Amino acid sequence: MGQRTFPFGAEPAAASLVKLAGNFMIAAAIETLGEALSLISKGGIEPAAFVDLITATLFPAPAYRTYGALIAESKFQPAGFAAPLGHKDVRLLLAASESLRVPIPIGNLLNDRFLRLLAQGGENLDWSAISHLAAADAGLPRIGRS
């Protein structure tokens, strides 16, 4: 995103909607990484090895490399993108989806994850810390530290 200009119309709101949609996709990737790493951790597989595999094959994208490593290491501080900011973007996405009448079920899941993280004192954590909620749901203390 930032390497060239992508025109999305004359309305400035379009740029905001595109940014929110991109951040939504990153947050969804974080959630799926958290769930997948919880599964393989519970099955006795090393999370970092799995992240190495998926980022070298199926998902070589920067979001998977960056957040996969953070999640596998349970490294949520210092926050690169603080959880309250991720939550704000999810709430804005949900408001836009309601306004445009577009159901976003994963957005609702992410909103719940952020609410839970913040309710448990996660204000200073990176937004990727929502992934450890999937680990907690699986009965793991944290991914990468099972």
mmCIF file with all atom_site columns, C-alpha atoms in Angstrom:
data_model
loop_
_atom_site.group_PDB
_atom_site.id
_atom_site.type_symbol
_atom_site.label_atom_id
_atom_site.label_alt_id
_atom_site.label_comp_id
_atom_site.label_asym_id
_atom_site.label_entity_id
_atom_site.label_seq_id
_atom_site.pdbx_PDB_ins_code
_atom_site.Cartn_x
_atom_site.Cartn_y
_atom_site.Cartn_z
_atom_site.occupancy
_atom_site.B_iso_or_equiv
_atom_site.pdbx_formal_charge
_atom_site.auth_seq_id
_atom_site.auth_comp_id
_atom_site.auth_asym_id
_atom_site.auth_atom_id
_atom_site.pdbx_PDB_model_num
ATOM 1   C CA . MET A 1 1   ? 0.000   0.000   0.000  1.00 0.00 ? 1   MET A CA 1
ATOM 2   C CA . GLY A 1 2   ? 2.186   3.181   -0.170 1.00 0.00 ? 2   GLY A CA 1
ATOM 3   C CA . GLN A 1 3   ? 4.301   2.123   -3.143 1.00 0.00 ? 3   GLN A CA 1
ATOM 4   C CA . ARG A 1 4   ? 2.016   3.754   -5.707 1.00 0.00 ? 4   ARG A CA 1
ATOM 5   C CA . THR A 1 5   ? -1.245  5.669   -5.968 1.00 0.00 ? 5   THR A CA 1
ATOM 6   C CA . PHE A 1 6   ? -4.495  3.769   -6.378 1.00 0.00 ? 6   PHE A CA 1
ATOM 7   C CA . PRO A 1 7   ? -7.426  5.991   -7.369 1.00 0.00 ? 7   PRO A CA 1
ATOM 8   C CA . PHE A 1 8   ? -10.761 5.033   -5.786 1.00 0.00 ? 8   PHE A CA 1
ATOM 9   C CA . GLY A 1 9   ? -12.852 7.998   -6.869 1.00 0.00 ? 9   GLY A CA 1
ATOM 10  C CA . ALA A 1 10  ? -13.198 11.658  -6.020 1.00 0.00 ? 10  ALA A CA 1
ATOM 11  C CA . GLU A 1 11  ? -14.743 11.194  -2.580 1.00 0.00 ? 11  GLU A CA 1
ATOM 12  C CA . PRO A 1 12  ? -12.236 11.222  0.325  1.00 0.00 ? 12  PRO A CA 1
ATOM 13  C CA . ALA A 1 13  ? -14.456 8.754   2.192  1.00 0.00 ? 13  ALA A CA 1
ATOM 14  C CA . ALA A 1 14  ? -13.496 6.097   -0.358 1.00 0.00 ? 14  ALA A CA 1
ATOM 15  C CA . ALA A 1 15  ? -9.879  6.204   0.816  1.00 0.00 ? 15  ALA A CA 1
ATOM 16  C CA . SER A 1 16  ? -11.013 5.734   4.417  1.00 0.00 ? 16  SER A CA 1
ATOM 17  C CA . LEU A 1 17  ? -13.200 2.797   3.465  1.00 0.00 ? 17  LEU A CA 1
ATOM 18  C CA . VAL A 1 18  ? -10.316 1.175   1.572  1.00 0.00 ? 18  VAL A CA 1
ATOM 19  C CA . LYS A 1 19  ? -8.013  1.657   4.598  1.00 0.00 ? 19  LYS A CA 1
ATOM 20  C CA . LEU A 1 20  ? -10.614 0.138   6.927  1.00 0.00 ? 20  LEU A CA 1
ATOM 21  C CA . ALA A 1 21  ? -11.134 -2.821  4.588  1.00 0.00 ? 21  ALA A CA 1
ATOM 22  C CA . GLY A 1 22  ? -7.374  -3.436  4.439  1.00 0.00 ? 22  GLY A CA 1
ATOM 23  C CA . ASN A 1 23  ? -7.011  -3.277  8.222  1.00 0.00 ? 23  ASN A CA 1
ATOM 24  C CA . PHE A 1 24  ? -10.028 -5.577  8.561  1.00 0.00 ? 24  PHE A CA 1
ATOM 25  C CA . MET A 1 25  ? -8.273  -8.127  6.363  1.00 0.00 ? 25  MET A CA 1
ATOM 26  C CA . ILE A 1 26  ? -5.117  -7.910  8.492  1.00 0.00 ? 26  ILE A CA 1
ATOM 27  C CA . ALA A 1 27  ? -7.147  -8.335  11.696 1.00 0.00 ? 27  ALA A CA 1
ATOM 28  C CA . ALA A 1 28  ? -8.918  -11.343 10.144 1.00 0.00 ? 28  ALA A CA 1
ATOM 29  C CA . ALA A 1 29  ? -5.511  -12.812 9.254  1.00 0.00 ? 29  ALA A CA 1
ATOM 30  C CA . ILE A 1 30  ? -4.394  -12.288 12.859 1.00 0.00 ? 30  ILE A CA 1
ATOM 31  C CA . GLU A 1 31  ? -7.492  -14.110 14.100 1.00 0.00 ? 31  GLU A CA 1
ATOM 32  C CA . THR A 1 32  ? -7.002  -17.030 11.712 1.00 0.00 ? 32  THR A CA 1
ATOM 33  C CA . LEU A 1 33  ? -3.320  -17.240 12.631 1.00 0.00 ? 33  LEU A CA 1
ATOM 34  C CA . GLY A 1 34  ? -4.289  -17.330 16.307 1.00 0.00 ? 34  GLY A CA 1
ATOM 35  C CA . GLU A 1 35  ? -6.805  -20.101 15.721 1.00 0.00 ? 35  GLU A CA 1
ATOM 36  C CA . ALA A 1 36  ? -4.491  -22.155 13.475 1.00 0.00 ? 36  ALA A CA 1
ATOM 37  C CA . LEU A 1 37  ? -1.515  -21.789 15.821 1.00 0.00 ? 37  LEU A CA 1
ATOM 38  C CA . SER A 1 38  ? -3.696  -22.787 18.769 1.00 0.00 ? 38  SER A CA 1
ATOM 39  C CA . LEU A 1 39  ? -4.738  -25.918 16.905 1.00 0.00 ? 39  LEU A CA 1
ATOM 40  C CA . ILE A 1 40  ? -1.242  -26.977 15.934 1.00 0.00 ? 40  ILE A CA 1
ATOM 41  C CA . SER A 1 41  ? 0.147   -26.058 19.371 1.00 0.00 ? 41  SER A CA 1
ATOM 42  C CA . LYS A 1 42  ? -2.446  -28.255 21.032 1.00 0.00 ? 42  LYS A CA 1
ATOM 43  C CA . GLY A 1 43  ? -1.398  -31.004 18.601 1.00 0.00 ? 43  GLY A CA 1
ATOM 44  C CA . GLY A 1 44  ? 2.222   -30.736 19.743 1.00 0.00 ? 44  GLY A CA 1
ATOM 45  C CA . ILE A 1 45  ? 3.561   -28.854 16.713 1.00 0.00 ? 45  ILE A CA 1
ATOM 46  C CA . GLU A 1 46  ? 5.939   -25.929 17.202 1.00 0.00 ? 46  GLU A CA 1
ATOM 47  C CA . PRO A 1 47  ? 4.163   -22.689 16.190 1.00 0.00 ? 47  PRO A CA 1
ATOM 48  C CA . ALA A 1 48  ? 7.290   -21.034 14.769 1.00 0.00 ? 48  ALA A CA 1
ATOM 49  C CA . ALA A 1 49  ? 7.936   -24.005 12.482 1.00 0.00 ? 49  ALA A CA 1
ATOM 50  C CA . PHE A 1 50  ? 4.363   -23.814 11.199 1.00 0.00 ? 50  PHE A CA 1
ATOM 51  C CA . VAL A 1 51  ? 4.704   -20.064 10.585 1.00 0.00 ? 51  VAL A CA 1
ATOM 52  C CA . ASP A 1 52  ? 7.920   -20.744 8.652  1.00 0.00 ? 52  ASP A CA 1
ATOM 53  C CA . LEU A 1 53  ? 6.071   -23.289 6.511  1.00 0.00 ? 53  LEU A CA 1
ATOM 54  C CA . ILE A 1 54  ? 3.004   -21.195 5.705  1.00 0.00 ? 54  ILE A CA 1
ATOM 55  C CA . THR A 1 55  ? 4.950   -18.002 5.031  1.00 0.00 ? 55  THR A CA 1
ATOM 56  C CA . ALA A 1 56  ? 7.303   -19.849 2.685  1.00 0.00 ? 56  ALA A CA 1
ATOM 57  C CA . THR A 1 57  ? 4.448   -21.522 0.796  1.00 0.00 ? 57  THR A CA 1
ATOM 58  C CA . LEU A 1 58  ? 0.762   -20.607 1.015  1.00 0.00 ? 58  LEU A CA 1
ATOM 59  C CA . PHE A 1 59  ? 0.939   -17.135 2.573  1.00 0.00 ? 59  PHE A CA 1
ATOM 60  C CA . PRO A 1 60  ? 4.223   -15.328 1.827  1.00 0.00 ? 60  PRO A CA 1
ATOM 61  C CA . ALA A 1 61  ? 2.553   -11.942 2.466  1.00 0.00 ? 61  ALA A CA 1
ATOM 62  C CA . PRO A 1 62  ? 4.145   -9.487  4.917  1.00 0.00 ? 62  PRO A CA 1
ATOM 63  C CA . ALA A 1 63  ? 1.096   -9.580  7.223  1.00 0.00 ? 63  ALA A CA 1
ATOM 64  C CA . TYR A 1 64  ? 1.441   -13.329 7.730  1.00 0.00 ? 64  TYR A CA 1
ATOM 65  C CA . ARG A 1 65  ? 5.218   -13.148 8.197  1.00 0.00 ? 65  ARG A CA 1
ATOM 66  C CA . THR A 1 66  ? 5.080   -10.235 10.628 1.00 0.00 ? 66  THR A CA 1
ATOM 67  C CA . TYR A 1 67  ? 2.078   -11.249 12.696 1.00 0.00 ? 67  TYR A CA 1
ATOM 68  C CA . GLY A 1 68  ? 2.759   -14.981 12.484 1.00 0.00 ? 68  GLY A CA 1
ATOM 69  C CA . ALA A 1 69  ? 6.145   -14.456 14.105 1.00 0.00 ? 69  ALA A CA 1
ATOM 70  C CA . LEU A 1 70  ? 4.740   -12.133 16.794 1.00 0.00 ? 70  LEU A CA 1
ATOM 71  C CA . ILE A 1 71  ? 1.993   -14.620 17.635 1.00 0.00 ? 71  ILE A CA 1
ATOM 72  C CA . ALA A 1 72  ? 4.302   -17.654 17.638 1.00 0.00 ? 72  ALA A CA 1
ATOM 73  C CA . GLU A 1 73  ? 6.614   -15.791 20.043 1.00 0.00 ? 73  GLU A CA 1
ATOM 74  C CA . SER A 1 74  ? 3.725   -14.266 22.073 1.00 0.00 ? 74  SER A CA 1
ATOM 75  C CA . LYS A 1 75  ? 5.462   -10.927 21.557 1.00 0.00 ? 75  LYS A CA 1
ATOM 76  C CA . PHE A 1 76  ? 2.750   -8.315  21.954 1.00 0.00 ? 76  PHE A CA 1
ATOM 77  C CA . GLN A 1 77  ? 4.852   -5.506  23.433 1.00 0.00 ? 77  GLN A CA 1
ATOM 78  C CA . PRO A 1 78  ? 5.911   -2.985  22.408 1.00 0.00 ? 78  PRO A CA 1
ATOM 79  C CA . ALA A 1 79  ? 2.796   -2.444  20.348 1.00 0.00 ? 79  ALA A CA 1
ATOM 80  C CA . GLY A 1 80  ? 3.396   -1.666  16.693 1.00 0.00 ? 80  GLY A CA 1
ATOM 81  C CA . PHE A 1 81  ? -0.332  -1.007  16.290 1.00 0.00 ? 81  PHE A CA 1
ATOM 82  C CA . ALA A 1 82  ? -2.037  -0.798  19.667 1.00 0.00 ? 82  ALA A CA 1
ATOM 83  C CA . ALA A 1 83  ? -5.129  -2.889  20.359 1.00 0.00 ? 83  ALA A CA 1
ATOM 84  C CA . PRO A 1 84  ? -7.384  0.161   20.958 1.00 0.00 ? 84  PRO A CA 1
ATOM 85  C CA . LEU A 1 85  ? -6.545  1.395   17.441 1.00 0.00 ? 85  LEU A CA 1
ATOM 86  C CA . GLY A 1 86  ? -7.388  -1.980  15.943 1.00 0.00 ? 86  GLY A CA 1
ATOM 87  C CA . HIS A 1 87  ? -10.650 -1.978  17.863 1.00 0.00 ? 87  HIS A CA 1
ATOM 88  C CA . LYS A 1 88  ? -11.455 1.533   16.634 1.00 0.00 ? 88  LYS A CA 1
ATOM 89  C CA . ASP A 1 89  ? -10.925 0.453   13.020 1.00 0.00 ? 89  ASP A CA 1
ATOM 90  C CA . VAL A 1 90  ? -13.140 -2.605  13.482 1.00 0.00 ? 90  VAL A CA 1
ATOM 91  C CA . ARG A 1 91  ? -15.881 -0.451  14.994 1.00 0.00 ? 91  ARG A CA 1
ATOM 92  C CA . LEU A 1 92  ? -15.606 2.015   12.084 1.00 0.00 ? 92  LEU A CA 1
ATOM 93  C CA . LEU A 1 93  ? -15.736 -0.886  9.634  1.00 0.00 ? 93  LEU A CA 1
ATOM 94  C CA . LEU A 1 94  ? -18.877 -2.224  11.296 1.00 0.00 ? 94  LEU A CA 1
ATOM 95  C CA . ALA A 1 95  ? -20.492 1.228   11.197 1.00 0.00 ? 95  ALA A CA 1
ATOM 96  C CA . ALA A 1 96  ? -19.709 1.481   7.479  1.00 0.00 ? 96  ALA A CA 1
ATOM 97  C CA . SER A 1 97  ? -21.005 -2.032  6.864  1.00 0.00 ? 97  SER A CA 1
ATOM 98  C CA . GLU A 1 98  ? -24.244 -1.179  8.647  1.00 0.00 ? 98  GLU A CA 1
ATOM 99  C CA . SER A 1 99  ? -24.596 2.045   6.702  1.00 0.00 ? 99  SER A CA 1
ATOM 100 C CA . LEU A 1 100 ? -24.015 0.247   3.406  1.00 0.00 ? 100 LEU A CA 1
ATOM 101 C CA . ARG A 1 101 ? -26.063 -2.782  4.504  1.00 0.00 ? 101 ARG A CA 1
ATOM 102 C CA . VAL A 1 102 ? -23.235 -5.242  4.065  1.00 0.00 ? 102 VAL A CA 1
ATOM 103 C CA . PRO A 1 103 ? -23.079 -8.071  6.612  1.00 0.00 ? 103 PRO A CA 1
ATOM 104 C CA . ILE A 1 104 ? -19.568 -8.558  8.005  1.00 0.00 ? 104 ILE A CA 1
ATOM 105 C CA . PRO A 1 105 ? -19.801 -11.547 10.392 1.00 0.00 ? 105 PRO A CA 1
ATOM 106 C CA . ILE A 1 106 ? -16.036 -11.776 10.883 1.00 0.00 ? 106 ILE A CA 1
ATOM 107 C CA . GLY A 1 107 ? -16.046 -8.081  11.805 1.00 0.00 ? 107 GLY A CA 1
ATOM 108 C CA . ASN A 1 108 ? -18.435 -8.877  14.647 1.00 0.00 ? 108 ASN A CA 1
ATOM 109 C CA . LEU A 1 109 ? -16.152 -11.677 15.843 1.00 0.00 ? 109 LEU A CA 1
ATOM 110 C CA . LEU A 1 110 ? -13.177 -9.300  15.758 1.00 0.00 ? 110 LEU A CA 1
ATOM 111 C CA . ASN A 1 111 ? -15.123 -6.671  17.683 1.00 0.00 ? 111 ASN A CA 1
ATOM 112 C CA . ASP A 1 112 ? -15.828 -9.255  20.386 1.00 0.00 ? 112 ASP A CA 1
ATOM 113 C CA . ARG A 1 113 ? -12.164 -10.292 20.473 1.00 0.00 ? 113 ARG A CA 1
ATOM 114 C CA . PHE A 1 114 ? -11.005 -6.687  20.898 1.00 0.00 ? 114 PHE A CA 1
ATOM 115 C CA . LEU A 1 115 ? -13.627 -5.994  23.570 1.00 0.00 ? 115 LEU A CA 1
ATOM 116 C CA . ARG A 1 116 ? -12.452 -9.051  25.510 1.00 0.00 ? 116 ARG A CA 1
ATOM 117 C CA . LEU A 1 117 ? -8.777  -8.150  25.130 1.00 0.00 ? 117 LEU A CA 1
ATOM 118 C CA . LEU A 1 118 ? -9.369  -4.586  26.305 1.00 0.00 ? 118 LEU A CA 1
ATOM 119 C CA . ALA A 1 119 ? -11.628 -5.741  29.176 1.00 0.00 ? 119 ALA A CA 1
ATOM 120 C CA . GLN A 1 120 ? -8.730  -7.924  30.340 1.00 0.00 ? 120 GLN A CA 1
ATOM 121 C CA . GLY A 1 121 ? -6.286  -5.007  30.399 1.00 0.00 ? 121 GLY A CA 1
ATOM 122 C CA . GLY A 1 122 ? -4.778  -5.281  26.920 1.00 0.00 ? 122 GLY A CA 1
ATOM 123 C CA . GLU A 1 123 ? -4.741  -1.545  26.130 1.00 0.00 ? 123 GLU A CA 1
ATOM 124 C CA . ASN A 1 124 ? -0.947  -1.448  25.766 1.00 0.00 ? 124 ASN A CA 1
ATOM 125 C CA . LEU A 1 125 ? -0.637  -4.614  23.711 1.00 0.00 ? 125 LEU A CA 1
ATOM 126 C CA . ASP A 1 126 ? -0.242  -4.949  19.965 1.00 0.00 ? 126 ASP A CA 1
ATOM 127 C CA . TRP A 1 127 ? -3.478  -5.719  18.181 1.00 0.00 ? 127 TRP A CA 1
ATOM 128 C CA . SER A 1 128 ? -2.083  -9.165  17.362 1.00 0.00 ? 128 SER A CA 1
ATOM 129 C CA . ALA A 1 129 ? -2.681  -10.025 21.038 1.00 0.00 ? 129 ALA A CA 1
ATOM 130 C CA . ILE A 1 130 ? -6.263  -10.914 20.099 1.00 0.00 ? 130 ILE A CA 1
ATOM 131 C CA . SER A 1 131 ? -4.662  -14.163 18.883 1.00 0.00 ? 131 SER A CA 1
ATOM 132 C CA . HIS A 1 132 ? -3.915  -15.278 22.426 1.00 0.00 ? 132 HIS A CA 1
ATOM 133 C CA . LEU A 1 133 ? -7.663  -15.307 23.115 1.00 0.00 ? 133 LEU A CA 1
ATOM 134 C CA . ALA A 1 134 ? -7.957  -18.222 20.675 1.00 0.00 ? 134 ALA A CA 1
ATOM 135 C CA . ALA A 1 135 ? -5.191  -19.949 22.652 1.00 0.00 ? 135 ALA A CA 1
ATOM 136 C CA . ALA A 1 136 ? -7.070  -19.325 25.892 1.00 0.00 ? 136 ALA A CA 1
ATOM 137 C CA . ASP A 1 137 ? -10.247 -20.730 24.306 1.00 0.00 ? 137 ASP A CA 1
ATOM 138 C CA . ALA A 1 138 ? -8.232  -23.856 23.450 1.00 0.00 ? 138 ALA A CA 1
ATOM 139 C CA . GLY A 1 139 ? -6.994  -24.235 27.019 1.00 0.00 ? 139 GLY A CA 1
ATOM 140 C CA . LEU A 1 140 ? -3.465  -23.055 26.192 1.00 0.00 ? 140 LEU A CA 1
ATOM 141 C CA . PRO A 1 141 ? -1.759  -20.411 28.328 1.00 0.00 ? 141 PRO A CA 1
ATOM 142 C CA . ARG A 1 142 ? -0.530  -18.633 25.172 1.00 0.00 ? 142 ARG A CA 1
ATOM 143 C CA . ILE A 1 143 ? 0.460   -19.744 21.726 1.00 0.00 ? 143 ILE A CA 1
ATOM 144 C CA . GLY A 1 144 ? 4.160   -20.482 21.613 1.00 0.00 ? 144 GLY A CA 1
ATOM 145 C CA . ARG A 1 145 ? 4.257   -21.089 25.345 1.00 0.00 ? 145 ARG A CA 1
ATOM 146 C CA . SER A 1 146 ? 2.074   -24.166 25.614 1.00 0.00 ? 146 SER A CA 1
#
